Short mmCIF file of C-alpha atoms in Angstrom, two decimals:
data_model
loop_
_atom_site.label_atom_id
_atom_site.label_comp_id
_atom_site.label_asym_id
_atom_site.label_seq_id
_atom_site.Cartn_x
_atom_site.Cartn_y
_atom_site.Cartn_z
CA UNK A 877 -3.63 -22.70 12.00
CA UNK A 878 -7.24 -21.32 12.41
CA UNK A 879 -8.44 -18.87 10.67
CA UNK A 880 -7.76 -16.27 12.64
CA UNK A 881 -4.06 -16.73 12.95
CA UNK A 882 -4.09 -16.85 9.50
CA UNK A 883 -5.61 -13.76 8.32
CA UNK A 884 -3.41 -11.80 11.29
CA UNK A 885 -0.02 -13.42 9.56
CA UNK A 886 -1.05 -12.52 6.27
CA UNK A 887 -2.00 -8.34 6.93
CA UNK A 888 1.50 -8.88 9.31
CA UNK A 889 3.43 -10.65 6.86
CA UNK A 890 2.27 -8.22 4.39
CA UNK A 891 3.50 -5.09 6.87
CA UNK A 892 6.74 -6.97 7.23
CA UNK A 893 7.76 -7.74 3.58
CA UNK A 894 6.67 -4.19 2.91
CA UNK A 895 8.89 -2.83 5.69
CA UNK A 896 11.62 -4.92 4.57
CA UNK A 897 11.53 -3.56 1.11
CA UNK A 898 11.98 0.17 2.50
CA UNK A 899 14.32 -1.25 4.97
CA UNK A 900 16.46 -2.51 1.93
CA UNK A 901 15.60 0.27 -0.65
CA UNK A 902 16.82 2.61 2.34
CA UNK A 903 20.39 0.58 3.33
CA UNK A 904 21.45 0.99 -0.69
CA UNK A 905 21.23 5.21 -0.30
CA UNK A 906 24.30 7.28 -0.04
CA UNK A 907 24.41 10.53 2.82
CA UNK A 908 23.41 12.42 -0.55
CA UNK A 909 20.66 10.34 -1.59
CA UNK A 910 18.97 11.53 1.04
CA UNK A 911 19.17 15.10 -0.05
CA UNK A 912 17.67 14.41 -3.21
CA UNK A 913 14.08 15.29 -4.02
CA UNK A 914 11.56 12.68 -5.37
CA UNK A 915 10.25 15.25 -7.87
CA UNK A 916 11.79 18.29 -8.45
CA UNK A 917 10.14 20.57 -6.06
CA UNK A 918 8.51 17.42 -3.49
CA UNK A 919 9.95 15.77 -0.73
CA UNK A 920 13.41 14.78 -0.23
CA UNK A 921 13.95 11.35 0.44
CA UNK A 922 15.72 12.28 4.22
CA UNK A 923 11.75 13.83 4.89
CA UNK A 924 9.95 10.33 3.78
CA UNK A 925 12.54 8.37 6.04
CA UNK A 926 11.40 10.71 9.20
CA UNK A 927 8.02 10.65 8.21
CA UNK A 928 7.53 7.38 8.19
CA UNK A 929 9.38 7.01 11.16
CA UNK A 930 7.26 9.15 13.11
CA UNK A 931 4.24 7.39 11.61
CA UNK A 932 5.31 3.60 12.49
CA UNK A 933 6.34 5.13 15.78
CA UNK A 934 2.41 6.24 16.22
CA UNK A 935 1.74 2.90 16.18
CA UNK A 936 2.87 2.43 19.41
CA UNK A 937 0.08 5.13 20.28
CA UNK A 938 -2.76 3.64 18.48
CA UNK A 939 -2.32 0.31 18.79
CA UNK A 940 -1.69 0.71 22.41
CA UNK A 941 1.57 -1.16 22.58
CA UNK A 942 3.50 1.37 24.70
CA UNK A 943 4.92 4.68 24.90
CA UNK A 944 6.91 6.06 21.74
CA UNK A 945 10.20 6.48 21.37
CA UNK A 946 10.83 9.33 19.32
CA UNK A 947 7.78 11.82 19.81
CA UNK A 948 10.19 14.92 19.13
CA UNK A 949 10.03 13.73 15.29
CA UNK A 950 5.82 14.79 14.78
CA UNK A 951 7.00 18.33 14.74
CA UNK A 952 9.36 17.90 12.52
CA UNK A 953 8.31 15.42 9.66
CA UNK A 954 4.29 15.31 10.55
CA UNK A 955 3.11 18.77 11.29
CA UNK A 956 5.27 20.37 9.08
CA UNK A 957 6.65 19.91 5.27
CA UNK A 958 10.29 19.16 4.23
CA UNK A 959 12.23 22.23 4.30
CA UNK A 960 10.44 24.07 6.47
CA UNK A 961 12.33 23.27 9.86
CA UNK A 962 16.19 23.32 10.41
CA UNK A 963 18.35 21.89 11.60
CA UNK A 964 16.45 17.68 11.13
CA UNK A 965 18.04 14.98 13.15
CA UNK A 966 21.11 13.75 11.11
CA UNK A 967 20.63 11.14 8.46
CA UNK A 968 22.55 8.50 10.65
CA UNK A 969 20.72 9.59 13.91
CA UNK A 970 17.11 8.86 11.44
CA UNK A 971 17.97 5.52 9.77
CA UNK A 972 18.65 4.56 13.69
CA UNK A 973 15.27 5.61 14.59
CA UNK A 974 13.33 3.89 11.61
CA UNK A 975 15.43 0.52 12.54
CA UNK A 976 14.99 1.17 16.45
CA UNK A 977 11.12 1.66 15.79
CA UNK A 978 10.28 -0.87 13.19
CA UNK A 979 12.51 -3.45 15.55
CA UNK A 980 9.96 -2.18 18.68
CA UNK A 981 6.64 -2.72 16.81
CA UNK A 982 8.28 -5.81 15.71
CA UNK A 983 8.92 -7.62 18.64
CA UNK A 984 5.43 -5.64 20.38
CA UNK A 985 3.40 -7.15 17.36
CA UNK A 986 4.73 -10.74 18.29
CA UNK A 987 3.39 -10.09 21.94
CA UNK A 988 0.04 -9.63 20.84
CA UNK A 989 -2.15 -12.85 20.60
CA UNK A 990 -4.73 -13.24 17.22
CA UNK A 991 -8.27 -11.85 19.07
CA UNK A 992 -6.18 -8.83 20.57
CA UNK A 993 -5.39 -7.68 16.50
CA UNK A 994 -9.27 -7.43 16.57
CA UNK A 995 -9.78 -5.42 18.89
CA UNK A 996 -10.51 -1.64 18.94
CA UNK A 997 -7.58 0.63 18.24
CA UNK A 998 -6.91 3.19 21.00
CA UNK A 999 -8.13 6.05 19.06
CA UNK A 1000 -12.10 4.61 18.91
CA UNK A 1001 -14.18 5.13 21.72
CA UNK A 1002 -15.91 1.62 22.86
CA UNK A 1003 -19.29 2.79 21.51
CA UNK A 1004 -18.15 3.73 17.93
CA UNK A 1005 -16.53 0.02 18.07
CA UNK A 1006 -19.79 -1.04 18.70
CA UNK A 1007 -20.79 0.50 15.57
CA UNK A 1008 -18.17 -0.73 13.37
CA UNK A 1009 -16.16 -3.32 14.62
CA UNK A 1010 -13.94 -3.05 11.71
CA UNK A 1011 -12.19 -0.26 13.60
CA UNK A 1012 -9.60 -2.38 15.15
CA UNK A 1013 -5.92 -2.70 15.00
CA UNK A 1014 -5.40 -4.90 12.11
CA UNK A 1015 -7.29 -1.88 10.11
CA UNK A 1016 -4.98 0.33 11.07
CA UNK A 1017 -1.87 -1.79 10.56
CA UNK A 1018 -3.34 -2.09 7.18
CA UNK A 1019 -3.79 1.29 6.91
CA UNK A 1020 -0.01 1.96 7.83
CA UNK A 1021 1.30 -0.75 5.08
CA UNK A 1022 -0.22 1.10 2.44
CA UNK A 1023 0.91 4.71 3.85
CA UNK A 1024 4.17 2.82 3.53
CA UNK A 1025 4.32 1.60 -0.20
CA UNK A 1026 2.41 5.39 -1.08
CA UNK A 1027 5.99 6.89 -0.35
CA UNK A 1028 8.18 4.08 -0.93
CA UNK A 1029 6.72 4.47 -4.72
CA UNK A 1030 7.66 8.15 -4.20
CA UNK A 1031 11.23 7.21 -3.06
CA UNK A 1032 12.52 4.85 -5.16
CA UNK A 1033 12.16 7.94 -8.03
CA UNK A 1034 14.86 10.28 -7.11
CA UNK A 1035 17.50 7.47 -8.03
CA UNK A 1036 18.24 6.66 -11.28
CA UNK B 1439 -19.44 -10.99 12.41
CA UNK B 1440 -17.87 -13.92 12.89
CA UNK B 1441 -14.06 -13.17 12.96
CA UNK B 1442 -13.70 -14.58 9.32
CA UNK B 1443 -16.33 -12.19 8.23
CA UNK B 1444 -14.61 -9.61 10.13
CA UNK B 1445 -10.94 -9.78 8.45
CA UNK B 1446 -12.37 -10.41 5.07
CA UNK B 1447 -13.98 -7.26 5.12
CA UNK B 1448 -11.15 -5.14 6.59
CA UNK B 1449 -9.15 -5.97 3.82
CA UNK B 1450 -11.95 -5.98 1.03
CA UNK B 1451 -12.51 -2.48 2.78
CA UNK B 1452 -9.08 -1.35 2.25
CA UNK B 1453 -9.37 -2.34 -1.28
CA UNK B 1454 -11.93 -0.29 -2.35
CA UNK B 1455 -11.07 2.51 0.01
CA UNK B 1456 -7.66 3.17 -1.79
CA UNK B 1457 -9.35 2.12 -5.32
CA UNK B 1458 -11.45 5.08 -4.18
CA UNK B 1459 -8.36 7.51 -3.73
CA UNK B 1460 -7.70 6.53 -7.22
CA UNK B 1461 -10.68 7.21 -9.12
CA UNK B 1462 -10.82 10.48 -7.38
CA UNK B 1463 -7.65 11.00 -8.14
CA UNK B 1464 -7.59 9.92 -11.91
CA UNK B 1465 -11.39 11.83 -12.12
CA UNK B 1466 -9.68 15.42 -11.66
CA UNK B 1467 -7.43 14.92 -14.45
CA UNK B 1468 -6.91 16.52 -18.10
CA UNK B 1469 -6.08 15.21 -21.05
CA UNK B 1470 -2.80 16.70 -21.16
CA UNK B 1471 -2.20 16.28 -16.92
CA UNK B 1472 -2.46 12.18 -18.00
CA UNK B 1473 0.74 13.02 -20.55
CA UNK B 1474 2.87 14.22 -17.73
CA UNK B 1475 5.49 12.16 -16.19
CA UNK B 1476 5.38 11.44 -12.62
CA UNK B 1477 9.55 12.34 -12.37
CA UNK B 1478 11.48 13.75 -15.24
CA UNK B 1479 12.01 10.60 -17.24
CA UNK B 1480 9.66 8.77 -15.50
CA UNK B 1481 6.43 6.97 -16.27
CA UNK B 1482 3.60 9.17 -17.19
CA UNK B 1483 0.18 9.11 -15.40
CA UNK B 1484 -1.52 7.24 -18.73
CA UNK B 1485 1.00 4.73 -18.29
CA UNK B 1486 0.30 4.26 -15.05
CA UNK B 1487 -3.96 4.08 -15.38
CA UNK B 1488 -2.79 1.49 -18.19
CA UNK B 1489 -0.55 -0.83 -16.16
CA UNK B 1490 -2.92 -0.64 -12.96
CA UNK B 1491 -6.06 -1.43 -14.97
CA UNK B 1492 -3.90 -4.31 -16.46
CA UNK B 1493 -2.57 -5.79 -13.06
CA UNK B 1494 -6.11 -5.43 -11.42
CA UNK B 1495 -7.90 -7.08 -14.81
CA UNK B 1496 -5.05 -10.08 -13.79
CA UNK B 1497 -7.02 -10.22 -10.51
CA UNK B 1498 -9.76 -11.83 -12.57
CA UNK B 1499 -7.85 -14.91 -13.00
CA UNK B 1500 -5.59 -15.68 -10.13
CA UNK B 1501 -8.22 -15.29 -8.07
CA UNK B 1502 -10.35 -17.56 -10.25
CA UNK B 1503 -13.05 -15.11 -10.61
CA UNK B 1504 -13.73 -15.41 -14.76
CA UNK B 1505 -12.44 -14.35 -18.03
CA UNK B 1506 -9.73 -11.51 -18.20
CA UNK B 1507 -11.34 -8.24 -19.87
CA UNK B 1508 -8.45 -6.94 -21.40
CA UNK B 1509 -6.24 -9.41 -21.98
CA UNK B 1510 -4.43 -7.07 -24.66
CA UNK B 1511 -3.27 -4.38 -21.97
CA UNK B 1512 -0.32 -6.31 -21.03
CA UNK B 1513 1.74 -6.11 -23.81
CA UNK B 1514 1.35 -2.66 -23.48
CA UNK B 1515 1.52 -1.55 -19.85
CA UNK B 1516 3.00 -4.79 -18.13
CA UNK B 1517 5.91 -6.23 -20.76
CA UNK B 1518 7.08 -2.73 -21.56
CA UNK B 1519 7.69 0.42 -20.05
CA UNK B 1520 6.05 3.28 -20.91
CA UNK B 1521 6.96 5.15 -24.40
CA UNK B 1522 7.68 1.89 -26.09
CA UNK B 1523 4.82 1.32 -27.44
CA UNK B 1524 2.69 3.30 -29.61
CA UNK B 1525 -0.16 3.68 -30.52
CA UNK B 1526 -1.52 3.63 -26.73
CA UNK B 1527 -5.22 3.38 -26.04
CA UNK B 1528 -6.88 6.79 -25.81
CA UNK B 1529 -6.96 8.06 -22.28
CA UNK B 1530 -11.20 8.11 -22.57
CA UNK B 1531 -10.85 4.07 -23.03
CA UNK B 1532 -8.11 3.58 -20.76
CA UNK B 1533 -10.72 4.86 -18.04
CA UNK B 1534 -12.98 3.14 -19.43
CA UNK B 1535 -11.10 -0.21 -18.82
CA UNK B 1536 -9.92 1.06 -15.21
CA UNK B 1537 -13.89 1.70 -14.36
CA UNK B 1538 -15.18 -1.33 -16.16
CA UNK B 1539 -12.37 -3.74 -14.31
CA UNK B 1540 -12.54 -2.31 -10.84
CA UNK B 1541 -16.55 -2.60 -11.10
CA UNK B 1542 -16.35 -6.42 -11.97
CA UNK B 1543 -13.96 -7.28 -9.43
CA UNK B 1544 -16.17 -5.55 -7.06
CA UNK B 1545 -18.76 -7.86 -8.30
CA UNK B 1546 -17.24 -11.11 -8.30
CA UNK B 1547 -15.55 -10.24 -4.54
CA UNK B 1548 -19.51 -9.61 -3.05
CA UNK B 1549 -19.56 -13.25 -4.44
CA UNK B 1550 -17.51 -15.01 -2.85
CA UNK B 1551 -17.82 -16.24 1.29
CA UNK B 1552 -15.43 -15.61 3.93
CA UNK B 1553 -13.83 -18.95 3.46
CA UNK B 1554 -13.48 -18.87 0.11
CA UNK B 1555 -10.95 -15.80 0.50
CA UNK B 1556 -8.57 -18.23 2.24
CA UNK B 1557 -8.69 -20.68 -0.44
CA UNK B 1558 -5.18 -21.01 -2.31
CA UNK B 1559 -4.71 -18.31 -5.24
CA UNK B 1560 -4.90 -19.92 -8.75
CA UNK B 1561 -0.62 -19.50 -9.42
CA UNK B 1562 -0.24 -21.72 -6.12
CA UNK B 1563 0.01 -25.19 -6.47
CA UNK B 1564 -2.80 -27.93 -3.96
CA UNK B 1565 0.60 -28.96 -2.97
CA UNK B 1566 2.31 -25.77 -2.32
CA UNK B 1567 -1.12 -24.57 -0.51
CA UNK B 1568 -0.53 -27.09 1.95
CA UNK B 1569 3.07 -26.06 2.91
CA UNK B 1570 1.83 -22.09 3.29
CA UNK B 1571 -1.32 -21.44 4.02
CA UNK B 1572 -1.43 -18.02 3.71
CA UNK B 1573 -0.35 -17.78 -0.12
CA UNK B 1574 -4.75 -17.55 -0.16
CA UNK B 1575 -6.66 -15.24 -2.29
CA UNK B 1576 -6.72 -12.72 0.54
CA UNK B 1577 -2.71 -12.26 0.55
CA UNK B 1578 -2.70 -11.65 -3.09
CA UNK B 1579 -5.71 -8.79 -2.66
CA UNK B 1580 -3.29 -7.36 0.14
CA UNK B 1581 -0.27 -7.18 -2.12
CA UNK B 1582 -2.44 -5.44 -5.27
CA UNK B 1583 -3.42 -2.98 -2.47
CA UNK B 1584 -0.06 -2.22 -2.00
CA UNK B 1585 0.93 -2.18 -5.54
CA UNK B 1586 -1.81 0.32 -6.16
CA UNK B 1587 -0.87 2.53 -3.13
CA UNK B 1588 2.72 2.89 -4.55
CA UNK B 1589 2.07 3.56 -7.70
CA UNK B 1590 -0.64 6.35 -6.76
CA UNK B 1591 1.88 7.66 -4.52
CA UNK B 1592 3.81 8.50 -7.89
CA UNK B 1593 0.97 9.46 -9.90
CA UNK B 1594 0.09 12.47 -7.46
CA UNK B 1595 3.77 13.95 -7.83
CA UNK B 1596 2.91 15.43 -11.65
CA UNK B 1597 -0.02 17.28 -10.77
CA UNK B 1598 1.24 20.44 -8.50
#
């Protein structure tokens, strides 16, 4: 393995076990699990699944791996906080979306070879890459994986 | 930047970046805000400053960087949850410990080369090394990263 492969399967293998937790902490919840709030007065746990979703689904965006597949969801769990827009996709119809769009980046992220995780991510212009070349899409996948733990911490406290 | 150069200091770079968020964070704080739970029942923010400093202090030696500097925290922040133990530190040592810990690993990490962050951790085994590769000390900064971005995720939910 050279070095390169190996420091792209470790930030990967890091966004995968950390997906997989979520993925698992997720499958255990009940329809009114999802209602409940991490904090009395915070986000229910139904917001951080569509949140995320629309996040990971970004990736497709910024890592320039395709269109996405659930834009509609930005409006609802991104520009706006939990509670604020009604009726939200149902919780069946969003634990579909997380697994559809985690599967996508999934099987995109195996496409890509170890030099293209290096490269600029789609929202720096070539000359600020030039700058800082540590702009590039393993930073942001990085990035992502610890967006993903912040509310996975938040989570896992609304259930006893 | 050679490529090695490159990942190292993405993911040194994500370190500190979220270390920042959390010394910011922790740096706004009262006395009393660090005695409020994160969720009703939950861990309080001291707890939490206590059992971060502890796991990054841990950093120190399975990444084979030197002498733990407060060996003493775990007992109190890492064996037990939080209200089992009294007396606690006081909340001016406990950030204390926090800045004094983070500041040495910062330290010892400008130390060490690119190549040296994809040496085996010190928990892994020569022999176990050889099998997986990527159980290096750069895997084990990624997954403190993590830890520290879920557990600040919580932290944030007691202030309003």
């Amino acid at each position: 393995m050279t070095t390169e492969q190996l420091t792209v399967t470790i930030i990967i293998t890091s966004w995968k076990n950390t997906v997989g937790r979520a993925d698992k902490f997720f499958s255990t919840l009940t329809e009114e699990q999802f209602l409940l709030e991490v904090a009395p007065g915070r986000n229910r746990i139904l917001y951080l699944l569509g949140h995320l979703t629309a996040v990971h689904d970004g990736l497709h965006t910024i890592l320039g791996l395709g269109e996405r597949m659930h834009p509609e969801l930005d409006a609802m769990f991104v520009s706006k906080p939990d509670k604020e827009i009604e009726p939200l996709p149902s919780i069946s119809a969003l634990r579909k979306y997380w697994t559809d769009v985690n599967g996508s980046l999934s099987e995109k992220f195996a496409g890509l070879l170890p030099q293209e995780w290096l490269q600029r991510h789609m929202a720096m212009s070539e000359e600020d890459y030039g700058r800082d070349p540590t702009r590039n899409r393993l930073s942001v996948l990085l990035s992502r994986t610890n967006h993903l733990s912040y509310h996975l911490g938040q989570a896992v406290l609304a259930i006893k």
